[in-house]
Amino acid sequence: MAVDLRGKWKARIHTKDTEIVKRTSEHTHAPDEQAVSCCETKLDIKRKARESQDSAHHIVGESLQTASEGTAAKLPKLDSLKRTIQRQRASALAAPVQEHLLRLGKWTQ
């Protein structure tokens, strides 16, 4: 995962609309620009997977060409990225739920 510090701090804020009403503590680490860039690259890969029919290898290769070395180092393994592409495509092709066929709370025989 790109963000190595997840769950290790207890900083929280409470908001009402766009106003911060309570802070429990402050962040104690510097922002990680490579982690942000890594997340953006993964989102771009997912978007391309849904919108194009290019091979998974082509999508990953194209994204790695535009990524910095630091970003590429933080990305998951190639097999994991390819599996992410497969999952994105499968979810895009999944049939929508037909609510009239569902009977929630009742057992059918």
mmCIF file of C-alpha atoms in Angstrom:
data_model
loop_
_atom_site.group_PDB
_atom_site.id
_atom_site.type_symbol
_atom_site.label_atom_id
_atom_site.label_comp_id
_atom_site.label_asym_id
_atom_site.label_seq_id
_atom_site.Cartn_x
_atom_site.Cartn_y
_atom_site.Cartn_z
ATOM 1 C CA MET A 1 0.000 0.000 0.000
ATOM 2 C CA ALA A 2 1.233 3.458 -0.754
ATOM 3 C CA VAL A 3 0.396 4.937 2.648
ATOM 4 C CA ASP A 4 2.578 3.148 5.185
ATOM 5 C CA LEU A 5 1.331 5.098 8.216
ATOM 6 C CA ARG A 6 -2.369 4.232 7.957
ATOM 7 C CA GLY A 7 -3.864 3.573 11.376
ATOM 8 C CA LYS A 8 -0.748 4.563 13.303
ATOM 9 C CA TRP A 9 -1.942 8.000 14.357
ATOM 10 C CA LYS A 10 -5.082 9.164 16.074
ATOM 11 C CA ALA A 11 -5.608 12.551 14.431
ATOM 12 C CA ARG A 12 -9.291 13.232 13.799
ATOM 13 C CA ILE A 13 -11.386 16.228 12.841
ATOM 14 C CA HIS A 14 -15.109 16.752 13.138
ATOM 15 C CA THR A 15 -16.847 18.983 10.625
ATOM 16 C CA LYS A 16 -20.215 20.617 10.239
ATOM 17 C CA ASP A 17 -20.776 21.401 6.585
ATOM 18 C CA THR A 18 -17.404 22.869 5.590
ATOM 19 C CA GLU A 19 -16.426 24.190 9.032
ATOM 20 C CA ILE A 20 -14.036 22.306 11.330
ATOM 21 C CA VAL A 21 -15.678 22.154 14.760
ATOM 22 C CA LYS A 22 -13.261 19.870 16.643
ATOM 23 C CA ARG A 23 -9.697 18.561 16.292
ATOM 24 C CA THR A 24 -8.429 15.721 18.451
ATOM 25 C CA SER A 25 -4.751 16.111 17.512
ATOM 26 C CA GLU A 26 -2.465 17.224 14.732
ATOM 27 C CA HIS A 27 -0.578 15.182 12.176
ATOM 28 C CA THR A 28 3.003 14.552 13.219
ATOM 29 C CA HIS A 29 4.465 13.563 9.855
ATOM 30 C CA ALA A 30 5.313 15.401 6.668
ATOM 31 C CA PRO A 31 3.159 14.833 3.583
ATOM 32 C CA ASP A 32 4.391 12.097 1.246
ATOM 33 C CA GLU A 33 4.134 13.434 -2.302
ATOM 34 C CA GLN A 34 5.140 10.088 -3.802
ATOM 35 C CA ALA A 35 2.304 8.336 -1.960
ATOM 36 C CA VAL A 36 -0.167 10.859 -3.383
ATOM 37 C CA SER A 37 1.295 10.419 -6.858
ATOM 38 C CA CYS A 38 1.084 6.638 -6.439
ATOM 39 C CA CYS A 39 -2.623 6.865 -5.564
ATOM 40 C CA GLU A 40 -3.230 9.122 -8.575
ATOM 41 C CA THR A 41 -1.442 6.648 -10.853
ATOM 42 C CA LYS A 42 -3.527 3.741 -9.521
ATOM 43 C CA LEU A 43 -6.722 5.746 -10.059
ATOM 44 C CA ASP A 44 -5.587 6.512 -13.610
ATOM 45 C CA ILE A 45 -4.960 2.796 -14.242
ATOM 46 C CA LYS A 46 -8.445 1.960 -12.939
ATOM 47 C CA ARG A 47 -10.034 4.641 -15.139
ATOM 48 C CA LYS A 48 -8.196 3.412 -18.227
ATOM 49 C CA ALA A 49 -9.247 -0.160 -17.431
ATOM 50 C CA ARG A 50 -12.928 0.835 -17.436
ATOM 51 C CA GLU A 51 -12.724 3.079 -20.501
ATOM 52 C CA SER A 52 -10.431 1.199 -22.903
ATOM 53 C CA GLN A 53 -9.996 -2.293 -24.271
ATOM 54 C CA ASP A 54 -6.194 -2.105 -24.270
ATOM 55 C CA SER A 55 -4.353 -5.025 -22.706
ATOM 56 C CA ALA A 56 -3.584 -4.828 -19.004
ATOM 57 C CA HIS A 57 0.131 -4.889 -19.778
ATOM 58 C CA HIS A 58 -0.269 -1.920 -22.147
ATOM 59 C CA ILE A 59 -2.257 0.107 -19.589
ATOM 60 C CA VAL A 60 0.309 -0.496 -16.844
ATOM 61 C CA GLY A 61 3.226 0.225 -19.177
ATOM 62 C CA GLU A 62 1.656 3.463 -20.382
ATOM 63 C CA SER A 63 1.055 4.607 -16.805
ATOM 64 C CA LEU A 64 4.585 3.718 -15.718
ATOM 65 C CA GLN A 65 6.054 5.789 -18.565
ATOM 66 C CA THR A 66 4.550 8.956 -17.106
ATOM 67 C CA ALA A 67 5.258 8.079 -13.453
ATOM 68 C CA SER A 68 8.413 9.128 -11.636
ATOM 69 C CA GLU A 69 10.867 6.500 -10.383
ATOM 70 C CA GLY A 70 9.759 7.094 -6.795
ATOM 71 C CA THR A 71 6.108 6.649 -7.721
ATOM 72 C CA ALA A 72 6.833 3.497 -9.719
ATOM 73 C CA ALA A 73 8.724 2.067 -6.747
ATOM 74 C CA LYS A 74 5.691 2.541 -4.478
ATOM 75 C CA LEU A 75 3.229 0.894 -6.880
ATOM 76 C CA PRO A 76 2.148 -2.714 -6.275
ATOM 77 C CA LYS A 77 3.661 -5.585 -8.269
ATOM 78 C CA LEU A 78 2.750 -5.941 -11.941
ATOM 79 C CA ASP A 79 0.550 -8.986 -11.247
ATOM 80 C CA SER A 80 -1.411 -7.025 -8.642
ATOM 81 C CA LEU A 81 -1.954 -4.116 -11.021
ATOM 82 C CA LYS A 82 -3.136 -6.491 -13.757
ATOM 83 C CA ARG A 83 -5.569 -8.098 -11.314
ATOM 84 C CA THR A 84 -6.849 -4.629 -10.380
ATOM 85 C CA ILE A 85 -7.527 -3.990 -14.065
ATOM 86 C CA GLN A 86 -9.410 -7.294 -14.372
ATOM 87 C CA ARG A 87 -11.539 -6.427 -11.343
ATOM 88 C CA GLN A 88 -12.349 -2.958 -12.681
ATOM 89 C CA ARG A 89 -13.455 -4.411 -15.992
ATOM 90 C CA ALA A 90 -15.522 -7.128 -14.322
ATOM 91 C CA SER A 91 -17.341 -4.608 -12.132
ATOM 92 C CA ALA A 92 -18.002 -2.365 -15.144
ATOM 93 C CA LEU A 93 -19.562 -5.307 -16.996
ATOM 94 C CA ALA A 94 -21.623 -6.578 -14.058
ATOM 95 C CA ALA A 95 -25.346 -6.518 -14.684
ATOM 96 C CA PRO A 96 -27.269 -3.934 -12.687
ATOM 97 C CA VAL A 97 -29.466 -5.246 -9.892
ATOM 98 C CA GLN A 98 -33.087 -5.679 -10.866
ATOM 99 C CA GLU A 99 -34.856 -4.541 -7.722
ATOM 100 C CA HIS A 100 -38.216 -6.007 -8.680
ATOM 101 C CA LEU A 101 -36.643 -9.492 -8.528
ATOM 102 C CA LEU A 102 -35.406 -9.008 -4.979
ATOM 103 C CA ARG A 103 -37.612 -9.827 -2.039
ATOM 104 C CA LEU A 104 -35.757 -8.570 0.968
ATOM 105 C CA GLY A 105 -36.821 -9.942 4.314
ATOM 106 C CA LYS A 106 -38.940 -12.747 2.838
ATOM 107 C CA TRP A 107 -37.931 -16.291 2.057
ATOM 108 C CA THR A 108 -39.129 -17.638 -1.266
ATOM 109 C CA GLN A 109 -39.743 -21.294 -2.034
#
